[in-house]
PDB file of N, CA and C in Angstrom:
ATOM      1  N   MET A   1       2.333  -3.777  -6.443  1.00  0.00           N
ATOM      2  CA  MET A   1       3.596  -3.336  -6.738  1.00  0.00           C
ATOM      3  C   MET A   1       3.850  -2.110  -6.048  1.00  0.00           C
ATOM      4  N   THR A   2       5.045  -1.813  -5.438  1.00  0.00           N
ATOM      5  CA  THR A   2       5.428  -0.842  -4.636  1.00  0.00           C
ATOM      6  C   THR A   2       5.868   0.602  -5.478  1.00  0.00           C
ATOM      7  N   LYS A   3       5.806   1.628  -4.925  1.00  0.00           N
ATOM      8  CA  LYS A   3       6.126   2.806  -5.640  1.00  0.00           C
ATOM      9  C   LYS A   3       7.503   2.764  -6.208  1.00  0.00           C
ATOM     10  N   ALA A   4       8.469   2.280  -5.388  1.00  0.00           N
ATOM     11  CA  ALA A   4       9.788   2.127  -5.788  1.00  0.00           C
ATOM     12  C   ALA A   4       9.993   1.244  -7.152  1.00  0.00           C
ATOM     13  N   GLU A   5       9.264   0.047  -7.143  1.00  0.00           N
ATOM     14  CA  GLU A   5       9.217  -0.724  -8.339  1.00  0.00           C
ATOM     15  C   GLU A   5       8.707   0.080  -9.651  1.00  0.00           C
ATOM     16  N   ILE A   6       7.460   0.640  -9.281  1.00  0.00           N
ATOM     17  CA  ILE A   6       6.826   1.528 -10.446  1.00  0.00           C
ATOM     18  C   ILE A   6       7.932   2.585 -10.869  1.00  0.00           C
ATOM     19  N   ASN A   7       8.568   3.321  -9.989  1.00  0.00           N
ATOM     20  CA  ASN A   7       9.497   4.259 -10.317  1.00  0.00           C
ATOM     21  C   ASN A   7      10.809   3.840 -11.154  1.00  0.00           C
ATOM     22  N   GLU A   8      11.059   2.576 -10.846  1.00  0.00           N
ATOM     23  CA  GLU A   8      12.205   1.809 -11.530  1.00  0.00           C
ATOM     24  C   GLU A   8      11.744   1.440 -12.949  1.00  0.00           C
ATOM     25  N   LEU A   9      10.443   0.898 -13.048  1.00  0.00           N
ATOM     26  CA  LEU A   9      10.038   0.598 -14.521  1.00  0.00           C
ATOM     27  C   LEU A   9       9.773   1.814 -15.206  1.00  0.00           C
ATOM     28  N   TYR A  10       9.408   2.987 -14.594  1.00  0.00           N
ATOM     29  CA  TYR A  10       9.247   4.183 -15.293  1.00  0.00           C
ATOM     30  C   TYR A  10      10.505   4.735 -15.989  1.00  0.00           C
ATOM     31  N   LYS A  11      11.515   4.385 -15.453  1.00  0.00           N
ATOM     32  CA  LYS A  11      12.925   4.810 -15.794  1.00  0.00           C
ATOM     33  C   LYS A  11      13.295   3.858 -17.137  1.00  0.00           C
ATOM     34  N   VAL A  12      12.729   2.668 -17.266  1.00  0.00           N
ATOM     35  CA  VAL A  12      13.298   1.825 -18.391  1.00  0.00           C
ATOM     36  C   VAL A  12      12.136   1.532 -19.492  1.00  0.00           C
ATOM     37  N   MET A  13      10.809   1.875 -19.168  1.00  0.00           N
ATOM     38  CA  MET A  13       9.755   1.514 -20.036  1.00  0.00           C
ATOM     39  C   MET A  13       9.376   2.807 -20.756  1.00  0.00           C
ATOM     40  N   PHE A  14       9.292   2.553 -22.225  1.00  0.00           N
ATOM     41  CA  PHE A  14       8.843   3.636 -23.136  1.00  0.00           C
ATOM     42  C   PHE A  14       9.715   4.945 -22.901  1.00  0.00           C
ATOM     43  N   THR A  15      11.058   4.807 -22.783  1.00  0.00           N
ATOM     44  CA  THR A  15      11.984   5.931 -22.673  1.00  0.00           C
ATOM     45  C   THR A  15      11.992   6.853 -23.768  1.00  0.00           C
ATOM     46  N   ASP A  16      11.529   6.487 -25.082  1.00  0.00           N
ATOM     47  CA  ASP A  16      11.427   7.339 -26.087  1.00  0.00           C
ATOM     48  C   ASP A  16      10.342   8.401 -26.225  1.00  0.00           C
ATOM     49  N   TYR A  17       9.537   8.164 -25.168  1.00  0.00           N
ATOM     50  CA  TYR A  17       8.323   8.936 -25.267  1.00  0.00           C
ATOM     51  C   TYR A  17       8.372  10.006 -24.087  1.00  0.00           C
ATOM     52  N   PRO A  18       7.598  11.151 -24.310  1.00  0.00           N
ATOM     53  CA  PRO A  18       7.587  12.066 -23.259  1.00  0.00           C
ATOM     54  C   PRO A  18       6.645  11.644 -21.976  1.00  0.00           C
ATOM     55  N   ASP A  19       6.654  12.500 -21.036  1.00  0.00           N
ATOM     56  CA  ASP A  19       5.820  12.098 -19.767  1.00  0.00           C
ATOM     57  C   ASP A  19       4.295  12.177 -20.034  1.00  0.00           C
ATOM     58  N   ILE A  20       3.944  12.888 -20.918  1.00  0.00           N
ATOM     59  CA  ILE A  20       2.478  13.078 -21.305  1.00  0.00           C
ATOM     60  C   ILE A  20       2.547  12.842 -22.886  1.00  0.00           C
ATOM     61  N   VAL A  21       1.512  11.835 -23.092  1.00  0.00           N
ATOM     62  CA  VAL A  21       1.509  11.422 -24.516  1.00  0.00           C
ATOM     63  C   VAL A  21      -0.044  11.581 -25.053  1.00  0.00           C
ATOM     64  N   GLY A  22       0.053  11.627 -26.443  1.00  0.00           N
ATOM     65  CA  GLY A  22      -1.316  11.750 -26.940  1.00  0.00           C
ATOM     66  C   GLY A  22      -1.798  10.344 -27.513  1.00  0.00           C
ATOM     67  N   ILE A  23      -2.943  10.393 -28.330  1.00  0.00           N
ATOM     68  CA  ILE A  23      -3.548   9.032 -28.815  1.00  0.00           C
ATOM     69  C   ILE A  23      -2.485   8.437 -29.936  1.00  0.00           C
ATOM     70  N   THR A  24      -1.922   9.158 -30.732  1.00  0.00           N
ATOM     71  CA  THR A  24      -0.887   8.614 -31.554  1.00  0.00           C
ATOM     72  C   THR A  24       0.171   7.980 -30.957  1.00  0.00           C
ATOM     73  N   ASP A  25       0.807   8.742 -30.011  1.00  0.00           N
ATOM     74  CA  ASP A  25       1.874   7.952 -29.087  1.00  0.00           C
ATOM     75  C   ASP A  25       1.449   6.679 -28.557  1.00  0.00           C
ATOM     76  N   LEU A  26       0.253   6.695 -28.014  1.00  0.00           N
ATOM     77  CA  LEU A  26      -0.253   5.456 -27.376  1.00  0.00           C
ATOM     78  C   LEU A  26      -0.520   4.438 -28.369  1.00  0.00           C
ATOM     79  N   GLN A  27      -0.945   4.933 -29.554  1.00  0.00           N
ATOM     80  CA  GLN A  27      -1.016   3.682 -30.557  1.00  0.00           C
ATOM     81  C   GLN A  27       0.353   3.151 -30.926  1.00  0.00           C
ATOM     82  N   SER A  28       1.402   3.972 -30.864  1.00  0.00           N
ATOM     83  CA  SER A  28       2.767   3.490 -31.249  1.00  0.00           C
ATOM     84  C   SER A  28       3.287   2.658 -30.135  1.00  0.00           C
ATOM     85  N   MET A  29       3.027   3.166 -28.857  1.00  0.00           N
ATOM     86  CA  MET A  29       3.636   2.538 -27.769  1.00  0.00           C
ATOM     87  C   MET A  29       3.041   1.056 -27.636  1.00  0.00           C
ATOM     88  N   LEU A  30       1.701   0.890 -27.723  1.00  0.00           N
ATOM     89  CA  LEU A  30       1.020  -0.367 -27.589  1.00  0.00           C
ATOM     90  C   LEU A  30       0.764  -1.184 -28.861  1.00  0.00           C
ATOM     91  N   ARG A  31       1.146  -0.483 -29.978  1.00  0.00           N
ATOM     92  CA  ARG A  31       1.155  -1.088 -31.277  1.00  0.00           C
ATOM     93  C   ARG A  31      -0.288  -1.483 -31.672  1.00  0.00           C
ATOM     94  N   ILE A  32      -1.247  -0.669 -31.522  1.00  0.00           N
ATOM     95  CA  ILE A  32      -2.600  -0.778 -31.538  1.00  0.00           C
ATOM     96  C   ILE A  32      -3.263   0.168 -32.653  1.00  0.00           C
ATOM     97  N   SER A  33      -4.403  -0.122 -33.118  1.00  0.00           N
ATOM     98  CA  SER A  33      -5.138   0.865 -33.931  1.00  0.00           C
ATOM     99  C   SER A  33      -5.707   2.087 -33.172  1.00  0.00           C
ATOM    100  N   ARG A  34      -5.900   3.206 -33.978  1.00  0.00           N
ATOM    101  CA  ARG A  34      -6.395   4.346 -33.507  1.00  0.00           C
ATOM    102  C   ARG A  34      -7.813   4.151 -32.819  1.00  0.00           C
ATOM    103  N   HIS A  35      -8.649   3.219 -33.359  1.00  0.00           N
ATOM    104  CA  HIS A  35      -9.858   2.838 -32.687  1.00  0.00           C
ATOM    105  C   HIS A  35      -9.783   2.183 -31.351  1.00  0.00           C
ATOM    106  N   ALA A  36      -8.841   1.226 -31.332  1.00  0.00           N
ATOM    107  CA  ALA A  36      -8.434   0.620 -30.088  1.00  0.00           C
ATOM    108  C   ALA A  36      -7.906   1.644 -29.016  1.00  0.00           C
ATOM    109  N   ALA A  37      -7.105   2.451 -29.309  1.00  0.00           N
ATOM    110  CA  ALA A  37      -6.550   3.534 -28.472  1.00  0.00           C
ATOM    111  C   ALA A  37      -7.665   4.355 -27.891  1.00  0.00           C
ATOM    112  N   PHE A  38      -8.605   4.749 -28.778  1.00  0.00           N
ATOM    113  CA  PHE A  38      -9.703   5.615 -28.098  1.00  0.00           C
ATOM    114  C   PHE A  38     -10.599   4.823 -27.408  1.00  0.00           C
ATOM    115  N   ALA A  39     -10.783   3.531 -27.590  1.00  0.00           N
ATOM    116  CA  ALA A  39     -11.529   2.550 -26.911  1.00  0.00           C
ATOM    117  C   ALA A  39     -10.871   2.465 -25.524  1.00  0.00           C
ATOM    118  N   LEU A  40      -9.537   2.313 -25.312  1.00  0.00           N
ATOM    119  CA  LEU A  40      -8.940   2.131 -24.054  1.00  0.00           C
ATOM    120  C   LEU A  40      -9.149   3.420 -23.276  1.00  0.00           C
ATOM    121  N   VAL A  41      -8.883   4.435 -23.835  1.00  0.00           N
ATOM    122  CA  VAL A  41      -9.013   5.765 -23.140  1.00  0.00           C
ATOM    123  C   VAL A  41     -10.637   6.059 -22.741  1.00  0.00           C
ATOM    124  N   GLY A  42     -11.463   5.908 -23.779  1.00  0.00           N
ATOM    125  CA  GLY A  42     -12.699   6.113 -23.495  1.00  0.00           C
ATOM    126  C   GLY A  42     -13.556   5.213 -22.552  1.00  0.00           C
ATOM    127  N   ASP A  43     -13.236   4.109 -22.413  1.00  0.00           N
ATOM    128  CA  ASP A  43     -13.725   3.045 -21.454  1.00  0.00           C
ATOM    129  C   ASP A  43     -13.021   3.238 -20.054  1.00  0.00           C
ATOM    130  N   GLY A  44     -12.083   4.080 -19.904  1.00  0.00           N
ATOM    131  CA  GLY A  44     -11.456   4.219 -18.729  1.00  0.00           C
ATOM    132  C   GLY A  44     -10.270   3.082 -18.328  1.00  0.00           C
ATOM    133  N   TYR A  45      -9.933   2.365 -19.229  1.00  0.00           N
ATOM    134  CA  TYR A  45      -8.656   1.379 -18.948  1.00  0.00           C
ATOM    135  C   TYR A  45      -7.491   2.048 -18.687  1.00  0.00           C
ATOM    136  N   ILE A  46      -7.400   3.304 -19.581  1.00  0.00           N
ATOM    137  CA  ILE A  46      -6.151   4.068 -19.387  1.00  0.00           C
ATOM    138  C   ILE A  46      -6.584   5.400 -19.125  1.00  0.00           C
ATOM    139  N   PRO A  47      -6.444   5.945 -17.809  1.00  0.00           N
ATOM    140  CA  PRO A  47      -7.018   7.228 -17.482  1.00  0.00           C
ATOM    141  C   PRO A  47      -6.314   8.408 -18.347  1.00  0.00           C
ATOM    142  N   ALA A  48      -7.229   9.311 -18.770  1.00  0.00           N
ATOM    143  CA  ALA A  48      -6.523  10.368 -19.591  1.00  0.00           C
ATOM    144  C   ALA A  48      -7.361  11.569 -19.180  1.00  0.00           C
ATOM    145  N   VAL A  49      -6.786  12.776 -19.467  1.00  0.00           N
ATOM    146  CA  VAL A  49      -7.494  14.194 -19.465  1.00  0.00           C
ATOM    147  C   VAL A  49      -7.732  14.731 -20.867  1.00  0.00           C
ATOM    148  N   LYS A  50      -9.044  15.170 -21.117  1.00  0.00           N
ATOM    149  CA  LYS A  50      -9.099  15.845 -22.456  1.00  0.00           C
ATOM    150  C   LYS A  50      -9.039  17.288 -22.288  1.00  0.00           C
ATOM    151  N   VAL A  51      -8.033  17.714 -23.109  1.00  0.00           N
ATOM    152  CA  VAL A  51      -7.719  19.234 -23.239  1.00  0.00           C
ATOM    153  C   VAL A  51      -8.073  19.640 -24.620  1.00  0.00           C
ATOM    154  N   ALA A  52      -9.037  20.640 -24.512  1.00  0.00           N
ATOM    155  CA  ALA A  52      -9.552  21.079 -25.785  1.00  0.00           C
ATOM    156  C   ALA A  52     -10.301  19.793 -26.572  1.00  0.00           C
ATOM    157  N   ASN A  53      -9.737  19.514 -27.747  1.00  0.00           N
ATOM    158  CA  ASN A  53     -10.142  18.286 -28.562  1.00  0.00           C
ATOM    159  C   ASN A  53      -9.171  17.137 -28.556  1.00  0.00           C
ATOM    160  N   ALA A  54      -8.319  17.095 -27.498  1.00  0.00           N
ATOM    161  CA  ALA A  54      -7.186  16.110 -27.577  1.00  0.00           C
ATOM    162  C   ALA A  54      -7.116  15.447 -26.234  1.00  0.00           C
ATOM    163  N   PHE A  55      -6.893  14.157 -26.178  1.00  0.00           N
ATOM    164  CA  PHE A  55      -6.582  13.413 -25.007  1.00  0.00           C
ATOM    165  C   PHE A  55      -4.957  13.576 -24.599  1.00  0.00           C
ATOM    166  N   ARG A  56      -4.764  13.694 -23.301  1.00  0.00           N
ATOM    167  CA  ARG A  56      -3.537  13.902 -22.826  1.00  0.00           C
ATOM    168  C   ARG A  56      -3.385  12.743 -21.815  1.00  0.00           C
ATOM    169  N   ILE A  57      -2.379  11.870 -21.962  1.00  0.00           N
ATOM    170  CA  ILE A  57      -2.257  10.599 -21.237  1.00  0.00           C
ATOM    171  C   ILE A  57      -0.950  10.599 -20.463  1.00  0.00           C
ATOM    172  N   PRO A  58      -0.945  10.612 -19.139  1.00  0.00           N
ATOM    173  CA  PRO A  58       0.360  10.309 -18.451  1.00  0.00           C
ATOM    174  C   PRO A  58       0.944   9.088 -18.718  1.00  0.00           C
ATOM    175  N   LYS A  59       2.199   9.141 -19.040  1.00  0.00           N
ATOM    176  CA  LYS A  59       2.890   7.955 -19.437  1.00  0.00           C
ATOM    177  C   LYS A  59       2.738   6.748 -18.306  1.00  0.00           C
ATOM    178  N   ILE A  60       2.674   7.258 -17.120  1.00  0.00           N
ATOM    179  CA  ILE A  60       2.621   6.341 -16.002  1.00  0.00           C
ATOM    180  C   ILE A  60       1.359   5.401 -16.079  1.00  0.00           C
ATOM    181  N   ASN A  61       0.251   6.100 -16.579  1.00  0.00           N
ATOM    182  CA  ASN A  61      -0.968   5.449 -16.897  1.00  0.00           C
ATOM    183  C   ASN A  61      -0.926   4.331 -17.801  1.00  0.00           C
ATOM    184  N   VAL A  62      -0.241   4.537 -18.841  1.00  0.00           N
ATOM    185  CA  VAL A  62       0.103   3.520 -19.806  1.00  0.00           C
ATOM    186  C   VAL A  62       0.857   2.293 -19.266  1.00  0.00           C
ATOM    187  N   ILE A  63       1.972   2.693 -18.491  1.00  0.00           N
ATOM    188  CA  ILE A  63       2.764   1.642 -17.784  1.00  0.00           C
ATOM    189  C   ILE A  63       1.854   0.864 -16.876  1.00  0.00           C
ATOM    190  N   ASN A  64       0.970   1.549 -16.104  1.00  0.00           N
ATOM    191  CA  ASN A  64       0.105   0.741 -15.146  1.00  0.00           C
ATOM    192  C   ASN A  64      -0.855  -0.110 -15.927  1.00  0.00           C
ATOM    193  N   TYR A  65      -1.247   0.331 -17.159  1.00  0.00           N
ATOM    194  CA  TYR A  65      -2.120  -0.462 -17.887  1.00  0.00           C
ATOM    195  C   TYR A  65      -1.290  -1.683 -18.375  1.00  0.00           C
ATOM    196  N   VAL A  66      -0.266  -1.552 -18.943  1.00  0.00           N
ATOM    197  CA  VAL A  66       0.503  -2.780 -19.344  1.00  0.00           C
ATOM    198  C   VAL A  66       0.896  -3.614 -18.269  1.00  0.00           C
ATOM    199  N   LEU A  67       1.076  -3.163 -17.062  1.00  0.00           N
ATOM    200  CA  LEU A  67       1.445  -4.109 -15.989  1.00  0.00           C
ATOM    201  C   LEU A  67       0.306  -4.732 -15.331  1.00  0.00           C
ATOM    202  N   SER A  68      -0.926  -4.179 -15.586  1.00  0.00           N
ATOM    203  CA  SER A  68      -2.147  -4.687 -14.944  1.00  0.00           C
ATOM    204  C   SER A  68      -2.438  -6.176 -15.374  1.00  0.00           C
ATOM    205  N   GLU A  69      -3.111  -6.768 -14.536  1.00  0.00           N
ATOM    206  CA  GLU A  69      -3.484  -8.248 -14.814  1.00  0.00           C
ATOM    207  C   GLU A  69      -4.933  -8.261 -15.495  1.00  0.00           C
ATOM    208  N   LYS A  70      -5.756  -7.241 -15.371  1.00  0.00           N
ATOM    209  CA  LYS A  70      -7.000  -7.084 -15.860  1.00  0.00           C
ATOM    210  C   LYS A  70      -7.017  -6.253 -17.152  1.00  0.00           C
ATOM    211  N   LYS A  71      -6.676  -6.758 -18.199  1.00  0.00           N
ATOM    212  CA  LYS A  71      -6.578  -5.907 -19.422  1.00  0.00           C
ATOM    213  C   LYS A  71      -7.956  -6.071 -20.314  1.00  0.00           C
ATOM    214  N   ALA A  72      -8.165  -4.902 -20.849  1.00  0.00           N
ATOM    215  CA  ALA A  72      -9.307  -4.871 -21.971  1.00  0.00           C
ATOM    216  C   ALA A  72      -8.796  -5.377 -23.216  1.00  0.00           C
ATOM    217  N   ALA A  73      -9.623  -5.911 -23.856  1.00  0.00           N
ATOM    218  CA  ALA A  73      -9.278  -6.299 -25.181  1.00  0.00           C
ATOM    219  C   ALA A  73     -10.412  -5.654 -26.266  1.00  0.00           C
ATOM    220  N   PRO A  74     -10.053  -4.354 -26.529  1.00  0.00           N
ATOM    221  CA  PRO A  74     -10.985  -3.509 -27.314  1.00  0.00           C
ATOM    222  C   PRO A  74     -11.097  -4.083 -28.810  1.00  0.00           C
ATOM    223  N   SER A  75     -12.244  -4.143 -29.161  1.00  0.00           N
ATOM    224  CA  SER A  75     -12.456  -4.723 -30.587  1.00  0.00           C
ATOM    225  C   SER A  75     -11.882  -3.885 -31.637  1.00  0.00           C
ATOM    226  N   GLU A  76     -11.418  -4.512 -32.609  1.00  0.00           N
ATOM    227  CA  GLU A  76     -11.036  -3.701 -33.845  1.00  0.00           C
ATOM    228  C   GLU A  76     -12.022  -3.463 -34.713  1.00  0.00           C
ATOM    229  N   ALA A  77     -13.190  -3.236 -34.509  1.00  0.00           N
ATOM    230  CA  ALA A  77     -14.413  -3.132 -35.430  1.00  0.00           C
ATOM    231  C   ALA A  77     -14.143  -1.911 -36.295  1.00  0.00           C
TER     232      ALA A  77
END
C-alpha cells in the first residue's frame, strides 16, 4: 500500500478518535476486550509507546493493523 493510499484511509477510518489513543480507545475501535487489547500491544502486533503507566498508540498503527493480512487472534482467556 502506498503512502497516498494510507493517507486517504487515515482521513476516513476511525474519524471519531484522536491521533493518539489509549487502551480503552483501542478496545472501542476494534470492539475487543481489555485483555485482547493489552495482548495486541504487548505482543507487538500494534506498536505503542508506554508513557508512565499508560500505553499511547498512534492511530495509524491501529489502521495498519486492521489493514494487515497477518493478524493476531489474541485469546480471550
